[in-house]
Amino acid sequence: MTTLDDYPSELVTNRELTEANFIFCLWKNPDLYHDYEREIKADKDLLTPDGRFYYSLGLEMHKLGYKSFDDASIYSYVEGKETLKNGFSRRGGYKTVDEIKRILNEENVDTYYDELIKSNMLLKLHEKGFNVIKELPKFMKMNSKNLYDYFEYQLDNVFLSRGAGVKIEELDFEDGFIEACDAGEEMGLSYASAAPLLNFHTLGLHRSNVQIFAGFSGTGKTSFCINSYILPILDQGEKVVIIANEMNKRAWQHILMATILSQKLDYFGLPRKKQKMGNLSKEQKDKMIEAKEYYNKHYKGRLKFAKIYDYSIDDVKKIIRKMEKQGFNYTLYDTFKSEDSASQTMTGELIESSKQLLQVAEKENVGIIITMQLAIYMEGTRYLTAACLSGAKGVKEVVSELVLTRQIWEDEVSGEKYDIKPYRYKKDSTGKYTKIKEEFELNPEKKYMIVFLDKTRNDEGDTTLLYQFDGAWNKWTEIGYCTPKHQR
């Protein structure tokens, strides 16, 4: 356990005050412990004995449900705990606590927390051999994000030569260009096993690019991505990391289990809902064991899950960089939203964030798939385009592919007013597709999804595909094209 004596005096000047300001804001409003108990650990993040004592005491009282740390509450808690009681009295008792709490404004807790984090960052940098003392006056004027950005910039300059942000070279056709084209090197990673038509139009999943899969809330964005992107990536031996800020790990496991059962084991006897309800039959449990064994044999170690608790694009970039160094060349980020949905500059923030993701994709040579929600007020739109994106249709200009989806409506089935007229292209005697369209009718008992390819840099956009969707088993079956109307 480190102490103040383990560091140069210049780096721990006012450390007692830094810890006290933060901790006693929590004492002033114990509900704040909810926000910080995951982030701050007394034995690792605090250096002073008083800081560790007061933080730990407050945390224990918070966990027991104390809403106010007044004189009576504290003495009630420490009564019978002689070591704790003596420690509290030796530090001045409630009088000392009250004096500090009186001069603090709990609304400044974020600032005090950031000061503590910045102090810890400087100490860690010192431990790693960085001469932070030399430029300490400069660092003291920064917040923790500024400090991180400063060192990231310096390292990028040294190791990546990214400082100027400009690379000028000849556009001449170099030796090997034609051979590369002939070898199909511009093709992305194929996901034709799950979505052959969509894969054909996008030429696969491309590294150094960002693409969007968007839909209204609850329409199956995550399900589609597991079925049509994640499994095909894994099936070809690649590694992929899922970054999620809404659904937790267990929810993803249920979707993954259902997908493996249906797609790999051809088993449809265990719907996703039944997984959660429990009381499984022997057959169902045996099939789940078989699915787990399939996962362990074919995918284990190549699929990672990162749960983040806000919409910070900085955290997303850090995870992508870290995982790329471990060979994870593909990332699914679910869901892409503004850090502050109430911000008046939300649109600009989303566009800027998408640009930052593209920079990471290009710099690290990774393929990034992001899911986005469509605006609620656009739910009456038949033909989906970038204009339906919630918050920032301008993001379309940044990404390489934009794919949107919605469920088919009742008046769009065969014979209805807005019949989408589904069709396939006929094949000739050699099995090759012709340009002859062959219409077919939909089964009114089935659920269908329309997928709109609004933009691709590898083919013409404005293409609409039709899928049969069985949500209970997360099975998406690509069945052809369709022609939805443009009216709302």
Short mmCIF file of N, CA and C in Angstrom, two decimals, residues 217-348:
data_model
loop_
_atom_site.label_atom_id
_atom_site.label_comp_id
_atom_site.label_asym_id
_atom_site.label_seq_id
_atom_site.Cartn_x
_atom_site.Cartn_y
_atom_site.Cartn_z
N SER A 217 -35.90 1.83 -32.03
CA SER A 217 -35.69 1.10 -30.78
C SER A 217 -36.49 -0.20 -30.78
N GLY A 218 -35.81 -1.30 -30.44
CA GLY A 218 -36.49 -2.59 -30.33
C GLY A 218 -36.71 -3.33 -31.63
N THR A 219 -36.05 -2.88 -32.72
CA THR A 219 -36.29 -3.54 -34.01
C THR A 219 -35.29 -4.65 -34.30
N GLY A 220 -34.33 -4.90 -33.43
CA GLY A 220 -33.42 -6.02 -33.64
C GLY A 220 -32.06 -5.66 -34.17
N LYS A 221 -31.59 -4.44 -33.88
CA LYS A 221 -30.27 -4.03 -34.38
C LYS A 221 -29.17 -4.96 -33.84
N THR A 222 -29.22 -5.20 -32.54
CA THR A 222 -28.21 -6.06 -31.92
C THR A 222 -28.31 -7.47 -32.47
N SER A 223 -29.53 -7.97 -32.62
CA SER A 223 -29.74 -9.33 -33.12
C SER A 223 -29.16 -9.49 -34.53
N PHE A 224 -29.41 -8.51 -35.38
CA PHE A 224 -28.89 -8.57 -36.74
C PHE A 224 -27.37 -8.60 -36.73
N CYS A 225 -26.78 -7.75 -35.91
CA CYS A 225 -25.32 -7.65 -35.88
C CYS A 225 -24.68 -8.95 -35.40
N ILE A 226 -25.29 -9.60 -34.41
CA ILE A 226 -24.77 -10.90 -33.95
C ILE A 226 -24.85 -11.92 -35.06
N ASN A 227 -26.00 -11.98 -35.71
CA ASN A 227 -26.25 -12.98 -36.75
C ASN A 227 -25.43 -12.73 -38.01
N SER A 228 -25.40 -11.49 -38.46
CA SER A 228 -24.89 -11.19 -39.80
C SER A 228 -23.47 -10.65 -39.82
N TYR A 229 -22.97 -10.15 -38.70
CA TYR A 229 -21.61 -9.61 -38.66
C TYR A 229 -20.70 -10.40 -37.72
N ILE A 230 -21.12 -10.53 -36.46
CA ILE A 230 -20.23 -11.11 -35.44
C ILE A 230 -19.86 -12.56 -35.77
N LEU A 231 -20.86 -13.42 -36.00
CA LEU A 231 -20.55 -14.82 -36.28
C LEU A 231 -19.74 -15.00 -37.56
N PRO A 232 -20.06 -14.34 -38.67
CA PRO A 232 -19.21 -14.48 -39.86
C PRO A 232 -17.76 -14.01 -39.63
N ILE A 233 -17.58 -12.97 -38.83
CA ILE A 233 -16.22 -12.53 -38.51
C ILE A 233 -15.48 -13.64 -37.77
N LEU A 234 -16.14 -14.22 -36.76
CA LEU A 234 -15.52 -15.28 -35.98
C LEU A 234 -15.29 -16.53 -36.83
N ASP A 235 -16.24 -16.83 -37.71
CA ASP A 235 -16.13 -18.04 -38.53
C ASP A 235 -14.91 -18.00 -39.44
N GLN A 236 -14.40 -16.81 -39.73
CA GLN A 236 -13.23 -16.69 -40.60
C GLN A 236 -11.94 -16.48 -39.81
N GLY A 237 -12.02 -16.81 -38.51
CA GLY A 237 -10.81 -16.81 -37.70
C GLY A 237 -10.39 -15.48 -37.15
N GLU A 238 -11.20 -14.44 -37.36
CA GLU A 238 -10.85 -13.11 -36.87
C GLU A 238 -11.32 -12.93 -35.43
N LYS A 239 -10.81 -11.87 -34.81
CA LYS A 239 -11.21 -11.51 -33.45
C LYS A 239 -12.07 -10.25 -33.49
N VAL A 240 -13.06 -10.17 -32.59
CA VAL A 240 -13.95 -9.02 -32.56
C VAL A 240 -14.28 -8.66 -31.13
N VAL A 241 -14.35 -7.36 -30.86
CA VAL A 241 -14.73 -6.89 -29.53
C VAL A 241 -16.05 -6.14 -29.63
N ILE A 242 -16.95 -6.43 -28.70
CA ILE A 242 -18.24 -5.73 -28.61
C ILE A 242 -18.13 -4.69 -27.49
N ILE A 243 -18.42 -3.45 -27.81
CA ILE A 243 -18.45 -2.38 -26.82
C ILE A 243 -19.92 -1.97 -26.65
N ALA A 244 -20.44 -2.12 -25.45
CA ALA A 244 -21.87 -1.88 -25.23
C ALA A 244 -22.07 -0.90 -24.09
N ASN A 245 -23.02 0.01 -24.26
CA ASN A 245 -23.33 0.96 -23.19
C ASN A 245 -24.77 0.84 -22.71
N GLU A 246 -25.51 -0.13 -23.24
CA GLU A 246 -26.91 -0.28 -22.81
C GLU A 246 -27.17 -1.71 -22.31
N MET A 247 -27.13 -2.69 -23.19
CA MET A 247 -27.37 -4.07 -22.76
C MET A 247 -26.17 -4.63 -22.01
N ASN A 248 -26.44 -5.40 -20.96
CA ASN A 248 -25.35 -5.98 -20.19
C ASN A 248 -24.87 -7.30 -20.80
N LYS A 249 -23.83 -7.85 -20.21
CA LYS A 249 -23.20 -9.06 -20.74
C LYS A 249 -24.18 -10.21 -20.86
N ARG A 250 -25.03 -10.41 -19.84
CA ARG A 250 -25.95 -11.55 -19.85
C ARG A 250 -26.94 -11.45 -21.02
N ALA A 251 -27.41 -10.25 -21.32
CA ALA A 251 -28.34 -10.07 -22.44
C ALA A 251 -27.68 -10.46 -23.76
N TRP A 252 -26.43 -10.09 -23.93
CA TRP A 252 -25.70 -10.48 -25.14
C TRP A 252 -25.49 -11.99 -25.19
N GLN A 253 -25.24 -12.60 -24.03
CA GLN A 253 -25.05 -14.05 -23.99
C GLN A 253 -26.30 -14.79 -24.45
N HIS A 254 -27.47 -14.28 -24.04
CA HIS A 254 -28.72 -14.92 -24.46
C HIS A 254 -28.88 -14.87 -25.98
N ILE A 255 -28.59 -13.72 -26.58
CA ILE A 255 -28.71 -13.60 -28.04
C ILE A 255 -27.70 -14.51 -28.73
N LEU A 256 -26.48 -14.51 -28.21
CA LEU A 256 -25.44 -15.35 -28.81
C LEU A 256 -25.80 -16.83 -28.70
N MET A 257 -26.31 -17.24 -27.56
CA MET A 257 -26.71 -18.63 -27.37
C MET A 257 -27.79 -19.01 -28.37
N ALA A 258 -28.83 -18.15 -28.50
CA ALA A 258 -29.92 -18.44 -29.44
C ALA A 258 -29.40 -18.54 -30.87
N THR A 259 -28.45 -17.69 -31.22
CA THR A 259 -27.91 -17.68 -32.58
C THR A 259 -27.11 -18.95 -32.86
N ILE A 260 -26.29 -19.37 -31.93
CA ILE A 260 -25.51 -20.59 -32.12
C ILE A 260 -26.43 -21.80 -32.20
N LEU A 261 -27.45 -21.85 -31.34
CA LEU A 261 -28.40 -22.97 -31.38
C LEU A 261 -29.07 -23.08 -32.74
N SER A 262 -29.53 -21.95 -33.27
CA SER A 262 -30.28 -21.99 -34.53
C SER A 262 -29.37 -22.07 -35.74
N GLN A 263 -28.29 -21.27 -35.77
CA GLN A 263 -27.46 -21.18 -36.96
C GLN A 263 -26.44 -22.32 -37.07
N LYS A 264 -25.90 -22.76 -35.92
CA LYS A 264 -24.84 -23.76 -35.97
C LYS A 264 -25.32 -25.17 -35.63
N LEU A 265 -26.31 -25.28 -34.79
CA LEU A 265 -26.80 -26.59 -34.38
C LEU A 265 -28.17 -26.93 -34.97
N ASP A 266 -28.75 -25.96 -35.71
CA ASP A 266 -30.06 -26.18 -36.35
C ASP A 266 -31.10 -26.64 -35.33
N TYR A 267 -31.06 -26.04 -34.15
CA TYR A 267 -31.99 -26.41 -33.08
C TYR A 267 -32.89 -25.22 -32.76
N PHE A 268 -34.22 -25.47 -32.75
CA PHE A 268 -35.18 -24.40 -32.55
C PHE A 268 -36.12 -24.70 -31.38
N GLY A 269 -35.63 -25.50 -30.47
CA GLY A 269 -36.47 -25.90 -29.34
C GLY A 269 -36.27 -25.08 -28.08
N LEU A 270 -35.50 -23.98 -28.18
CA LEU A 270 -35.25 -23.17 -26.99
C LEU A 270 -35.25 -21.68 -27.36
N PRO A 271 -36.43 -21.05 -27.35
CA PRO A 271 -36.50 -19.62 -27.64
C PRO A 271 -35.74 -18.79 -26.60
N ARG A 272 -35.37 -17.59 -26.98
CA ARG A 272 -34.64 -16.70 -26.07
C ARG A 272 -35.41 -16.46 -24.77
N LYS A 273 -36.72 -16.30 -24.89
CA LYS A 273 -37.53 -16.03 -23.70
C LYS A 273 -37.48 -17.21 -22.73
N LYS A 274 -37.50 -18.42 -23.28
CA LYS A 274 -37.47 -19.61 -22.44
C LYS A 274 -36.13 -19.73 -21.71
N GLN A 275 -35.04 -19.29 -22.36
CA GLN A 275 -33.74 -19.28 -21.70
C GLN A 275 -33.82 -18.52 -20.38
N LYS A 276 -34.53 -17.40 -20.41
CA LYS A 276 -34.60 -16.52 -19.24
C LYS A 276 -35.60 -17.04 -18.21
N MET A 277 -36.63 -17.76 -18.66
CA MET A 277 -37.68 -18.22 -17.74
C MET A 277 -37.22 -19.39 -16.87
N GLY A 278 -36.27 -20.18 -17.41
CA GLY A 278 -35.77 -21.31 -16.64
C GLY A 278 -36.65 -22.55 -16.73
N ASN A 279 -36.46 -23.49 -15.81
CA ASN A 279 -37.19 -24.77 -15.80
C ASN A 279 -37.03 -25.48 -17.15
N LEU A 280 -35.79 -25.62 -17.57
CA LEU A 280 -35.50 -26.21 -18.88
C LEU A 280 -35.64 -27.73 -18.85
N SER A 281 -35.98 -28.27 -20.01
CA SER A 281 -36.04 -29.73 -20.14
C SER A 281 -34.62 -30.27 -20.28
N LYS A 282 -34.46 -31.57 -20.15
CA LYS A 282 -33.14 -32.18 -20.29
C LYS A 282 -32.59 -31.93 -21.69
N GLU A 283 -33.45 -32.03 -22.69
CA GLU A 283 -33.02 -31.80 -24.07
C GLU A 283 -32.51 -30.38 -24.25
N GLN A 284 -33.23 -29.41 -23.67
CA GLN A 284 -32.84 -28.02 -23.81
C GLN A 284 -31.49 -27.76 -23.14
N LYS A 285 -31.30 -28.32 -21.94
CA LYS A 285 -30.02 -28.13 -21.25
C LYS A 285 -28.89 -28.81 -22.01
N ASP A 286 -29.17 -29.98 -22.55
CA ASP A 286 -28.14 -30.70 -23.31
C ASP A 286 -27.74 -29.89 -24.55
N LYS A 287 -28.72 -29.26 -25.19
CA LYS A 287 -28.42 -28.46 -26.38
C LYS A 287 -27.62 -27.21 -26.01
N MET A 288 -27.93 -26.62 -24.86
CA MET A 288 -27.17 -25.45 -24.42
C MET A 288 -25.72 -25.85 -24.12
N ILE A 289 -25.55 -27.02 -23.55
CA ILE A 289 -24.18 -27.52 -23.29
C ILE A 289 -23.46 -27.74 -24.61
N GLU A 290 -24.18 -28.28 -25.59
CA GLU A 290 -23.58 -28.51 -26.92
C GLU A 290 -23.21 -27.18 -27.57
N ALA A 291 -24.06 -26.17 -27.40
CA ALA A 291 -23.77 -24.85 -27.96
C ALA A 291 -22.55 -24.22 -27.29
N LYS A 292 -22.46 -24.41 -25.97
CA LYS A 292 -21.29 -23.90 -25.24
C LYS A 292 -20.02 -24.58 -25.73
N GLU A 293 -20.10 -25.87 -25.94
CA GLU A 293 -18.93 -26.62 -26.43
C GLU A 293 -18.56 -26.15 -27.84
N TYR A 294 -19.58 -25.85 -28.67
CA TYR A 294 -19.30 -25.34 -30.01
C TYR A 294 -18.56 -24.00 -29.91
N TYR A 295 -19.06 -23.15 -29.02
CA TYR A 295 -18.41 -21.84 -28.83
C TYR A 295 -16.96 -22.03 -28.39
N ASN A 296 -16.74 -22.87 -27.39
CA ASN A 296 -15.39 -23.08 -26.86
C ASN A 296 -14.44 -23.63 -27.92
N LYS A 297 -14.97 -24.49 -28.77
CA LYS A 297 -14.14 -25.11 -29.81
C LYS A 297 -13.80 -24.14 -30.92
N HIS A 298 -14.77 -23.30 -31.32
CA HIS A 298 -14.60 -22.49 -32.53
C HIS A 298 -14.29 -21.00 -32.25
N TYR A 299 -14.77 -20.46 -31.12
CA TYR A 299 -14.69 -19.01 -30.93
C TYR A 299 -13.94 -18.57 -29.67
N LYS A 300 -13.76 -19.43 -28.72
CA LYS A 300 -13.23 -19.03 -27.41
C LYS A 300 -11.94 -18.22 -27.55
N GLY A 301 -11.89 -17.11 -26.83
CA GLY A 301 -10.71 -16.25 -26.85
C GLY A 301 -10.70 -15.22 -27.95
N ARG A 302 -11.67 -15.29 -28.86
CA ARG A 302 -11.69 -14.36 -30.00
C ARG A 302 -12.88 -13.41 -29.98
N LEU A 303 -13.66 -13.44 -28.90
CA LEU A 303 -14.80 -12.53 -28.76
C LEU A 303 -14.73 -11.91 -27.37
N LYS A 304 -14.54 -10.59 -27.32
CA LYS A 304 -14.46 -9.88 -26.06
C LYS A 304 -15.66 -8.94 -25.92
N PHE A 305 -16.00 -8.66 -24.65
CA PHE A 305 -17.14 -7.79 -24.36
C PHE A 305 -16.68 -6.70 -23.41
N ALA A 306 -16.90 -5.44 -23.78
CA ALA A 306 -16.53 -4.31 -22.94
C ALA A 306 -17.78 -3.51 -22.62
N LYS A 307 -18.13 -3.44 -21.36
CA LYS A 307 -19.29 -2.66 -20.92
C LYS A 307 -18.82 -1.28 -20.47
N ILE A 308 -19.38 -0.24 -21.06
CA ILE A 308 -19.09 1.12 -20.62
C ILE A 308 -20.39 1.72 -20.09
N TYR A 309 -20.25 2.69 -19.20
CA TYR A 309 -21.43 3.17 -18.48
C TYR A 309 -21.83 4.58 -18.89
N ASP A 310 -21.30 5.06 -20.01
CA ASP A 310 -21.76 6.33 -20.57
C ASP A 310 -21.53 6.27 -22.07
N TYR A 311 -21.61 7.40 -22.72
CA TYR A 311 -21.45 7.43 -24.18
C TYR A 311 -20.15 8.13 -24.57
N SER A 312 -19.13 7.98 -23.72
CA SER A 312 -17.85 8.66 -23.94
C SER A 312 -17.12 8.06 -25.14
N ILE A 313 -16.91 8.88 -26.17
CA ILE A 313 -16.20 8.40 -27.34
C ILE A 313 -14.73 8.17 -27.01
N ASP A 314 -14.21 8.88 -26.00
CA ASP A 314 -12.81 8.68 -25.60
C ASP A 314 -12.61 7.27 -25.06
N ASP A 315 -13.56 6.78 -24.25
CA ASP A 315 -13.46 5.42 -23.73
C ASP A 315 -13.52 4.39 -24.85
N VAL A 316 -14.38 4.64 -25.82
CA VAL A 316 -14.51 3.72 -26.96
C VAL A 316 -13.19 3.65 -27.73
N LYS A 317 -12.59 4.80 -27.98
CA LYS A 317 -11.32 4.83 -28.72
C LYS A 317 -10.22 4.09 -27.96
N LYS A 318 -10.18 4.29 -26.64
CA LYS A 318 -9.16 3.61 -25.83
C LYS A 318 -9.30 2.09 -25.95
N ILE A 319 -10.54 1.61 -25.87
CA ILE A 319 -10.78 0.16 -25.94
C ILE A 319 -10.36 -0.38 -27.30
N ILE A 320 -10.72 0.33 -28.38
CA ILE A 320 -10.38 -0.12 -29.73
C ILE A 320 -8.86 -0.20 -29.89
N ARG A 321 -8.16 0.84 -29.42
CA ARG A 321 -6.69 0.84 -29.54
C ARG A 321 -6.08 -0.32 -28.75
N LYS A 322 -6.57 -0.48 -27.53
CA LYS A 322 -6.02 -1.54 -26.67
C LYS A 322 -6.25 -2.91 -27.28
N MET A 323 -7.46 -3.18 -27.77
CA MET A 323 -7.78 -4.50 -28.28
C MET A 323 -7.10 -4.77 -29.63
N GLU A 324 -6.87 -3.72 -30.42
CA GLU A 324 -6.18 -3.91 -31.70
C GLU A 324 -4.78 -4.46 -31.46
N LYS A 325 -4.15 -4.01 -30.38
CA LYS A 325 -2.80 -4.49 -30.05
C LYS A 325 -2.82 -5.96 -29.68
N GLN A 326 -4.00 -6.50 -29.38
CA GLN A 326 -4.13 -7.92 -29.06
C GLN A 326 -4.70 -8.72 -30.23
N GLY A 327 -4.75 -8.07 -31.41
CA GLY A 327 -5.19 -8.77 -32.61
C GLY A 327 -6.66 -8.69 -32.91
N PHE A 328 -7.39 -7.83 -32.24
CA PHE A 328 -8.83 -7.68 -32.49
C PHE A 328 -9.03 -6.63 -33.59
N ASN A 329 -9.28 -7.10 -34.80
CA ASN A 329 -9.34 -6.22 -35.97
C ASN A 329 -10.73 -5.68 -36.27
N TYR A 330 -11.74 -6.11 -35.51
CA TYR A 330 -13.11 -5.65 -35.74
C TYR A 330 -13.76 -5.28 -34.42
N THR A 331 -14.58 -4.23 -34.46
CA THR A 331 -15.28 -3.74 -33.27
C THR A 331 -16.73 -3.46 -33.61
N LEU A 332 -17.62 -3.89 -32.72
CA LEU A 332 -19.04 -3.50 -32.80
C LEU A 332 -19.32 -2.59 -31.62
N TYR A 333 -19.75 -1.36 -31.89
CA TYR A 333 -20.08 -0.40 -30.84
C TYR A 333 -21.59 -0.19 -30.82
N ASP A 334 -22.21 -0.57 -29.71
CA ASP A 334 -23.66 -0.54 -29.56
C ASP A 334 -24.01 0.17 -28.23
N THR A 335 -24.53 1.39 -28.23
CA THR A 335 -25.15 2.14 -29.30
C THR A 335 -24.45 3.50 -29.40
N PHE A 336 -24.32 4.02 -30.61
CA PHE A 336 -23.65 5.29 -30.86
C PHE A 336 -24.62 6.44 -30.61
N LYS A 337 -24.35 7.20 -29.53
CA LYS A 337 -25.20 8.35 -29.18
C LYS A 337 -24.31 9.48 -28.69
N SER A 338 -24.92 10.66 -28.57
CA SER A 338 -24.20 11.80 -28.01
C SER A 338 -23.98 11.59 -26.52
N GLU A 339 -22.84 12.09 -26.00
CA GLU A 339 -22.58 12.00 -24.56
C GLU A 339 -23.62 12.75 -23.76
N ASP A 340 -24.18 13.81 -24.35
CA ASP A 340 -25.21 14.60 -23.68
C ASP A 340 -26.36 14.80 -24.66
N SER A 341 -27.38 13.95 -24.52
CA SER A 341 -28.50 14.00 -25.47
C SER A 341 -29.29 15.29 -25.38
N ALA A 342 -29.13 16.04 -24.27
CA ALA A 342 -29.86 17.29 -24.11
C ALA A 342 -29.08 18.48 -24.65
N SER A 343 -27.86 18.23 -25.09
CA SER A 343 -27.02 19.32 -25.56
C SER A 343 -27.57 19.94 -26.84
N GLN A 344 -27.47 21.25 -26.94
CA GLN A 344 -27.92 21.94 -28.14
C GLN A 344 -26.97 21.68 -29.32
N THR A 345 -25.79 21.21 -29.02
CA THR A 345 -24.80 20.93 -30.07
C THR A 345 -24.67 19.44 -30.32
N MET A 346 -25.72 18.67 -29.98
CA MET A 346 -25.65 17.21 -30.07
C MET A 346 -25.30 16.76 -31.48
N THR A 347 -25.90 17.37 -32.50
CA THR A 347 -25.65 16.96 -33.88
C THR A 347 -24.17 17.10 -34.22
N GLY A 348 -23.62 18.26 -33.90
CA GLY A 348 -22.21 18.48 -34.17
C GLY A 348 -21.31 17.53 -33.41
#
